Amino acid sequence: MSTPNPTASHTISVLVSNKPGVLVRVALVFARRGYNIDSLVVSPQQDSDFSRMTITCSGDPGTLDQIIKQLFKLVDVVRAIDHTGDQVIEKELALVKVKCPPENRTQVLQIVEHFKGVTVDFGSESLILQMAGGSDKIDHVLGLLAPYGVVEMVRSGKILMARGASAT
Amino acid sequence: MDKKIPTGAEVIIQCLIREGVEYVFGYPGGAAIPLFDALVDAPQIKLVLVRHEQGATHMADGYARATGKPGVVLVTSGPGATNTVTGILTAQMDSAPLIVLCGQTISPMLGKDAFQEADVTGITYPVVKHSYLVKKTNDLPRIMKEAFHIATTGRPGPVLLDLPKDVTGGPCAAPMVDSVDLPGYEIPGVPDRADLQKAAALIAKSRKPLLYIGQGAVISGAGKAVAQLAEKLNAPVVNTLLGKGAMPEDHALHLGMLGMHGTAYANKAVMNCDLIFSIGARWDDRIIGKLSEFCPNATKIHLDIDPAEFGKIIQPDVSLVGDARRGVEALLPLVRKLDSADWVKECAAWRKQYPLRYGKQGGLKAQMVLDELDKLTRGKAIVTTDVGQHQMWAAQFIRSTFNRSWISSGGAGTMGFGFPAAIGAQLGVPDTPVWAIVGDGGFQMTLCELATAALQKVPLKILIINNNYLGMVRQWQELFFDNRYSGVDMVGNPDFVKLAEAYGVKAWRIRRNGDVKRILKQAMAYNDGPCLIDAEVVKEDNVFPMVPAGAGYKDMLIERPKQKMAKPTGST
Ligand SMILES: Cc1ncc(C[n+]2csc(CCOP(=O)(O)OP(=O)(O)O)c2C)c(N)n1
Ligand SMILES: [Mg+2]
């Protein structure tokens, strides 16, 4: 609603010192400038003093440059990089509970198999499927499963890593 | 006697002593008692007991701006802490180094709506440079070291410590800390050489250069280098409200303040320059007016220690990341005298053609009082101001001639700032006369600190420019809202002379032009403590020149417009 147009989607990787409150400080930078955070993944680093935040967000592209600079200005932020357009590996994980009475099972399982998903729970009336990969692929699979009835869905949010020698 | 393990509060006070803190501006309460208790054994630190926590923050801020050293505030939890928010915002907007120590409920009660609990860390996130909710007493030495380091380096700002009472009351076995490890915190120094060369190349092409200096020039002490640069290039200089004093305003190349209420000649120079070089200024909306019309054809160079300022408002042709003084010093050898003699003459002609002026007839004029004050103090005093018309008139008529001699709330425009800031400034710089120029409205927001000033016996002089109005708002209503006055009449003002006397503060009233010089001189000669002058000036006068908010410089009003004005489009 409050997001200005056009609303390009961006993926930002933020390396932070693992200090209390850092998540709030980061979130405030986005909220103040009318940016929607679409997904946010926080994960520990090998060195437990640091954490990695992978943030997908959308809003006015002109504002993004300010957001990155304001993030970098935070004392607890070591690095903030917008990876939009970079050479990166992007992945996401989804768990999908699909209605699946015996008569639909074969078709649903074919879809899962085709997209290299895994069936992680097998009930008499529903299945839980685990799909991993690019966000586009997951969107696509969800579209294919929709006619069967998606009961619940949880997505991990996108994580990414820069290819080759580039830092994330 | 065995060496007993100190409490967290004792360690905090030891850290203050190690950092060279002279004054703590504070107000006690249950959650802060351990800290006040530890102060009893620290005679090196003088506690200034204020009358309201907002006053404490502005005093610490005034102290910081006058001395360049961090100002320290100590308050209790809940309402004590929330009363500091305005002062923290004020310091943050103007890059003043503050350490704000807030008591807090005991840590097991956090988040349980304990008595006088407020999530002050949460409340202040948007207005601090950094903050800490301290959970372990042993973290205190490290956090105190980091807090001072962060508050005072780079672009300075307020740092808040939220201190649960069990943390300040508990034993602290951790040793003192002498260095910091902050991987996410960088302090720019000298700008990149290649960028400096790019800037020098652009400057070399300019025939109508203009240096535009702000608070960063004050903080870094860039004035001498800026004057050298101006002289070497033969380039005029303008300063922002906060940049006053960085380079003496009586310098031949100095055109005074630019912006909304800048001098007409400074603003003419801005409109006509072919290159504008910002030194520690941030292209604030009070400077820019209408963005699309602000020096559209001038080359823009931006020197700032905070990289987030580049491209925030304008996209510079070259950005120089670094300290203002060190940046200008590094640029000096790369530039030569410019072919700018005609331009300097043109600026001088504007100075003659559009001088600051005010009507000499029709009652006591604020401008006249301030003009006289400038003549008497001759640039030797520190001047603090409050916010409103008097602030702008003071900025125009008081020429600031030395660094840190002008203290005013610019970014936040906080009414109530001027008087307590003067107390802090006078404590920090006891041998320089300090004048607080305040409005009748704003003074009443923090006048309870008359008690503090009297107790501290600071010989500061309060000059109330009393127009019986919230003058600046009244001016906007007169010019842009059809004279429909709403909520601006200060009917009910006290007798400020009697009020001062009730606090034991010497006071005078100025009513007539003939009184001005005599009473100003009497105040200058009075040194037994604070004194106050209530100058009853004409009620309905306006500050000109004026670039209406959001308008372009070409729409600058040099005097009262005959025609009806549209409502301004710019911020506030
Ligand atoms: C805390 C606060 N509240 C409101 C304002 C809005 N404001 C700006 S100037 C002004 C009038 C100030 O009146 P006074 O102190 O008498 O000074 P004058 O303009 O008359 O010189 C007001 C209300 C403000 N800047 N700060
Ligand atoms: Mg007034």
Coordinates of C-alpha atoms in Angstrom, one line a residue, chain B residues 14-340:
Chain B
Q14 CA 35.7 5.2 37.2
C15 CA 35.3 5.0 33.4
L16 CA 34.0 8.5 33.4
I17 CA 37.0 9.7 35.3
R18 CA 39.3 7.9 32.9
E19 CA 37.6 9.6 30.0
G20 CA 38.3 13.0 31.6
V21 CA 34.7 13.8 32.4
E22 CA 34.3 17.0 34.5
Y23 CA 30.6 17.3 34.7
V24 CA 27.6 15.0 34.9
F25 CA 24.2 16.6 34.2
G26 CA 21.7 14.6 36.1
Y27 CA 18.5 14.0 37.9
P28 CA 18.1 11.0 40.3
G29 CA 15.5 8.3 40.8
G30 CA 15.2 4.8 42.3
A31 CA 16.8 3.0 39.4
A32 CA 19.7 5.5 39.2
I33 CA 20.5 5.6 42.9
P34 CA 23.5 3.2 42.7
L35 CA 25.1 5.6 40.2
F36 CA 24.4 8.7 42.3
D37 CA 25.8 6.8 45.2
A38 CA 29.0 6.1 43.4
L39 CA 29.3 9.8 42.5
V40 CA 29.6 10.6 46.2
D41 CA 33.1 9.1 46.2
A42 CA 34.2 10.8 43.0
P43 CA 34.9 14.4 43.8
Q44 CA 36.7 14.8 40.4
I45 CA 33.3 14.8 38.8
K46 CA 30.9 17.6 39.5
L47 CA 27.2 16.7 39.5
V48 CA 25.0 19.4 38.1
L49 CA 21.6 18.7 39.5
V50 CA 19.1 20.0 36.9
R51 CA 15.4 20.6 37.3
H52 CA 14.2 18.6 34.3
E53 CA 15.9 15.8 32.4
Q54 CA 15.5 17.6 29.0
G55 CA 17.5 20.4 30.5
A56 CA 20.3 17.9 31.4
T57 CA 20.5 16.7 27.8
H58 CA 20.7 20.3 26.4
M59 CA 23.3 21.3 29.0
A60 CA 25.4 18.3 28.1
D61 CA 24.9 19.1 24.4
G62 CA 25.9 22.8 25.0
Y63 CA 29.0 21.6 26.9
A64 CA 29.9 19.3 24.1
R65 CA 29.5 21.8 21.4
A66 CA 31.4 24.5 23.3
T67 CA 34.3 22.2 24.2
G68 CA 34.4 19.4 21.7
K69 CA 34.3 16.9 24.5
P70 CA 31.4 14.5 25.1
G71 CA 28.6 15.7 27.4
V72 CA 27.4 13.2 30.0
V73 CA 23.8 12.8 31.2
L74 CA 22.6 10.7 34.1
V75 CA 18.9 10.0 34.7
T76 CA 16.6 7.4 36.2
S77 CA 14.4 4.9 34.4
G78 CA 10.9 5.4 32.9
P79 CA 9.9 9.0 32.8
G80 CA 13.4 10.2 33.7
A81 CA 14.7 8.4 30.6
T82 CA 11.9 9.4 28.3
N83 CA 12.4 13.1 29.3
T84 CA 15.8 12.9 27.5
V85 CA 14.4 11.9 24.1
T86 CA 14.0 15.4 22.8
G87 CA 17.6 16.2 23.8
I88 CA 18.9 13.0 22.3
L89 CA 17.2 13.9 19.0
T90 CA 18.6 17.4 19.1
A91 CA 22.1 16.0 19.6
Q92 CA 21.7 13.4 16.9
M93 CA 20.5 15.8 14.3
D94 CA 23.4 18.2 14.9
S95 CA 26.1 15.5 15.5
A96 CA 26.8 16.4 19.1
P97 CA 28.6 13.7 21.3
L98 CA 26.5 12.7 24.3
I99 CA 26.7 9.8 26.7
V100 CA 23.2 9.2 28.2
L101 CA 23.2 6.9 31.2
C102 CA 19.7 5.8 32.1
G103 CA 18.8 3.8 35.1
Q104 CA 16.5 0.8 34.4
T105 CA 14.5 -1.7 36.5
I106 CA 16.3 -4.9 37.6
S107 CA 17.0 -7.2 34.7
P108 CA 14.7 -10.0 35.8
M109 CA 11.8 -7.5 35.7
L110 CA 12.5 -6.3 32.1
G111 CA 9.4 -6.7 30.0
K112 CA 7.1 -7.1 32.9
D113 CA 5.8 -3.5 33.2
A114 CA 7.8 -3.1 36.4
F115 CA 7.5 0.2 38.3
Q116 CA 9.1 3.0 36.1
E117 CA 10.1 0.5 33.4
A118 CA 10.2 2.0 29.9
D119 CA 11.9 0.3 27.0
V120 CA 14.1 3.3 26.5
T121 CA 16.5 1.3 24.3
G122 CA 13.6 0.7 22.0
I123 CA 12.1 4.2 22.2
T124 CA 15.4 5.8 21.3
Y125 CA 16.7 3.5 18.5
P126 CA 15.8 6.0 15.8
V127 CA 17.5 8.9 17.5
V128 CA 20.8 7.5 18.8
K129 CA 24.1 6.9 17.1
H130 CA 24.3 3.7 19.1
S131 CA 22.9 2.2 22.3
Y132 CA 23.4 -0.6 24.8
L133 CA 21.1 -2.5 27.0
V134 CA 23.6 -3.8 29.5
K135 CA 22.8 -7.2 30.8
K136 CA 26.1 -8.2 32.5
T137 CA 28.0 -6.1 34.9
N138 CA 31.3 -7.5 33.6
D139 CA 30.5 -6.0 30.1
L140 CA 30.6 -2.5 31.6
P141 CA 34.3 -1.6 31.1
R142 CA 34.1 -2.6 27.4
I143 CA 30.8 -0.9 26.8
M144 CA 31.8 2.3 28.4
K145 CA 35.0 2.4 26.3
E146 CA 33.0 1.7 23.1
A147 CA 30.3 4.3 24.1
F148 CA 32.9 7.1 24.4
H149 CA 34.7 6.0 21.2
I150 CA 31.5 5.9 19.2
A151 CA 30.0 9.1 20.5
T152 CA 33.2 11.2 19.8
T153 CA 34.7 9.8 16.6
G154 CA 33.6 9.9 13.0
R155 CA 30.4 11.8 12.8
P156 CA 29.7 12.3 16.5
G157 CA 26.4 11.6 18.1
P158 CA 24.5 10.5 21.2
V159 CA 25.1 7.0 22.7
L160 CA 22.7 5.7 25.3
L161 CA 23.3 3.1 28.0
D162 CA 20.2 1.4 29.5
L163 CA 21.5 0.2 32.9
P164 CA 19.4 -2.2 34.9
K165 CA 19.8 -1.6 38.7
D166 CA 21.1 -5.1 39.3
V167 CA 23.8 -4.4 36.8
T168 CA 24.9 -1.2 38.4
G169 CA 24.5 -2.6 41.9
G170 CA 26.2 -5.9 41.2
P171 CA 29.9 -6.7 41.5
C172 CA 32.2 -6.1 38.5
A173 CA 35.4 -8.1 38.4
A174 CA 36.2 -7.2 34.8
P175 CA 39.4 -5.1 34.3
M176 CA 39.3 -1.7 32.6
V177 CA 39.4 -1.7 28.8
D178 CA 41.7 0.5 26.8
S179 CA 40.9 -0.3 23.2
V180 CA 37.8 -1.2 21.2
D181 CA 37.1 -4.0 18.7
L182 CA 34.2 -2.8 16.5
P183 CA 34.5 -4.5 13.1
G184 CA 31.4 -2.7 11.8
Y185 CA 32.6 0.8 12.7
E186 CA 34.9 2.7 10.4
I187 CA 36.2 6.2 10.8
P188 CA 37.0 8.0 7.6
G189 CA 40.1 10.1 7.7
V190 CA 41.7 11.7 4.6
P191 CA 39.7 11.4 1.4
D192 CA 40.9 9.2 -1.3
R193 CA 43.7 10.8 -3.3
A194 CA 42.1 10.1 -6.7
D195 CA 38.9 11.7 -5.6
L196 CA 40.8 14.8 -4.3
Q197 CA 42.5 15.0 -7.7
K198 CA 39.1 14.8 -9.5
A199 CA 37.8 17.6 -7.2
A200 CA 40.9 19.7 -7.8
A201 CA 40.4 19.3 -11.6
L202 CA 36.8 20.5 -11.4
I203 CA 37.8 23.4 -9.1
A204 CA 40.5 24.5 -11.6
K205 CA 37.8 25.0 -14.2
S206 CA 35.6 27.2 -12.0
R207 CA 35.3 30.9 -12.5
K208 CA 32.6 31.4 -9.9
P209 CA 33.5 29.1 -7.0
L210 CA 31.6 29.0 -3.7
L211 CA 32.6 27.2 -0.5
Y212 CA 29.7 26.2 1.6
I213 CA 30.6 25.1 5.2
G214 CA 28.6 23.4 7.9
Q215 CA 28.8 21.7 11.3
G216 CA 31.4 19.2 10.0
A217 CA 33.8 22.2 9.6
V218 CA 33.1 23.2 13.2
I219 CA 33.5 19.7 14.6
S220 CA 36.8 19.0 12.8
G221 CA 38.1 22.5 13.3
A222 CA 38.5 23.1 9.6
G223 CA 38.2 26.8 9.8
K224 CA 41.8 27.7 9.3
A225 CA 42.2 25.3 6.3
V226 CA 39.0 26.6 4.8
A227 CA 40.2 30.2 5.1
Q228 CA 43.4 29.2 3.4
L229 CA 41.6 27.5 0.6
A230 CA 39.3 30.5 0.1
E231 CA 42.2 32.8 0.0
K232 CA 44.3 30.6 -2.3
L233 CA 41.4 30.1 -4.7
N234 CA 40.0 33.6 -4.2
A235 CA 36.6 32.0 -3.5
P236 CA 33.8 33.4 -1.4
V237 CA 32.5 31.4 1.5
V238 CA 29.0 30.9 3.0
N239 CA 28.0 28.9 6.0
T240 CA 25.0 27.1 7.3
L241 CA 23.3 28.0 10.6
L242 CA 25.5 25.4 12.3
G243 CA 28.6 26.3 10.4
K244 CA 28.7 29.7 11.9
G245 CA 32.1 30.4 13.6
A246 CA 34.0 27.6 11.8
M247 CA 35.6 30.4 9.7
P248 CA 35.4 34.0 11.0
E249 CA 32.3 35.7 9.5
D250 CA 34.1 39.0 9.4
H251 CA 36.6 37.6 6.9
A252 CA 36.5 39.6 3.6
L253 CA 35.6 36.6 1.6
H254 CA 32.8 35.5 3.9
L255 CA 29.2 36.3 2.8
G256 CA 27.5 35.0 6.0
M257 CA 24.7 32.5 6.2
L258 CA 22.9 31.0 3.2
G259 CA 19.5 29.4 3.1
M260 CA 16.0 30.1 4.1
H261 CA 16.9 33.2 6.2
G262 CA 20.4 33.6 4.9
T263 CA 21.7 37.0 3.7
A264 CA 20.6 38.0 0.3
Y265 CA 24.2 38.3 -0.9
A266 CA 25.0 34.8 0.3
N267 CA 22.0 33.5 -1.5
K268 CA 22.7 35.5 -4.7
A269 CA 26.1 33.9 -4.7
V270 CA 24.5 30.4 -4.3
M271 CA 22.2 31.2 -7.3
N272 CA 25.0 32.3 -9.5
C273 CA 28.0 30.2 -8.7
D274 CA 29.4 27.7 -11.2
L275 CA 30.8 25.4 -8.5
I276 CA 29.7 24.8 -5.0
F277 CA 31.9 22.9 -2.6
S278 CA 30.2 21.5 0.5
I279 CA 32.5 21.1 3.5
G280 CA 30.9 19.2 6.3
A281 CA 27.3 20.3 5.4
R282 CA 24.5 18.1 4.3
W283 CA 22.3 20.0 1.8
D284 CA 19.5 20.3 4.3
D285 CA 16.1 21.4 3.1
R286 CA 16.5 24.8 4.9
I287 CA 19.5 25.3 2.5
I288 CA 18.2 23.8 -0.7
G289 CA 14.7 25.1 -0.9
K290 CA 13.5 23.7 -4.2
L291 CA 15.8 20.8 -5.1
S292 CA 15.3 21.1 -8.9
E293 CA 16.2 24.8 -8.8
F294 CA 19.2 24.6 -6.4
C295 CA 22.3 25.5 -8.4
P296 CA 21.2 23.3 -11.3
N297 CA 24.2 24.3 -13.4
A298 CA 26.9 24.4 -10.7
T299 CA 29.4 21.6 -10.3
K300 CA 28.9 20.1 -6.9
I301 CA 31.6 18.7 -4.7
H302 CA 30.7 17.1 -1.3
L303 CA 33.2 16.5 1.5
D304 CA 31.6 14.6 4.4
I305 CA 32.8 12.1 7.0
D306 CA 29.4 10.3 6.7
P307 CA 29.2 8.4 3.4
A308 CA 25.4 8.1 3.8
E309 CA 25.2 11.9 3.1
F310 CA 26.3 11.4 -0.5
G311 CA 23.4 11.2 -2.8
K312 CA 20.9 11.5 0.0
I313 CA 19.7 14.9 -1.2
I314 CA 21.8 15.8 -4.2
Q315 CA 24.1 13.7 -6.4
P316 CA 27.5 15.3 -6.2
D317 CA 29.9 15.3 -9.1
V318 CA 32.7 14.2 -6.7
S319 CA 32.2 12.9 -3.2
L320 CA 35.1 13.1 -0.8
V321 CA 34.8 10.8 2.1
G322 CA 36.6 12.1 5.1
D323 CA 37.2 14.5 7.9
A324 CA 36.5 18.1 6.8
R325 CA 39.7 19.6 8.1
R326 CA 42.0 16.8 6.8
G327 CA 40.1 16.8 3.5
V328 CA 40.6 20.5 2.9
E329 CA 44.2 20.3 4.0
A330 CA 44.9 17.5 1.6
L331 CA 43.2 19.5 -1.2
L332 CA 45.1 22.7 -0.6
P333 CA 48.4 21.7 -2.4
L334 CA 46.4 20.4 -5.4
V335 CA 44.7 23.8 -6.3
R336 CA 45.8 27.1 -7.7
K337 CA 44.4 30.6 -7.7
L338 CA 41.4 30.9 -9.9
D339 CA 40.4 33.5 -12.4
S340 CA 37.6 34.6 -10.1

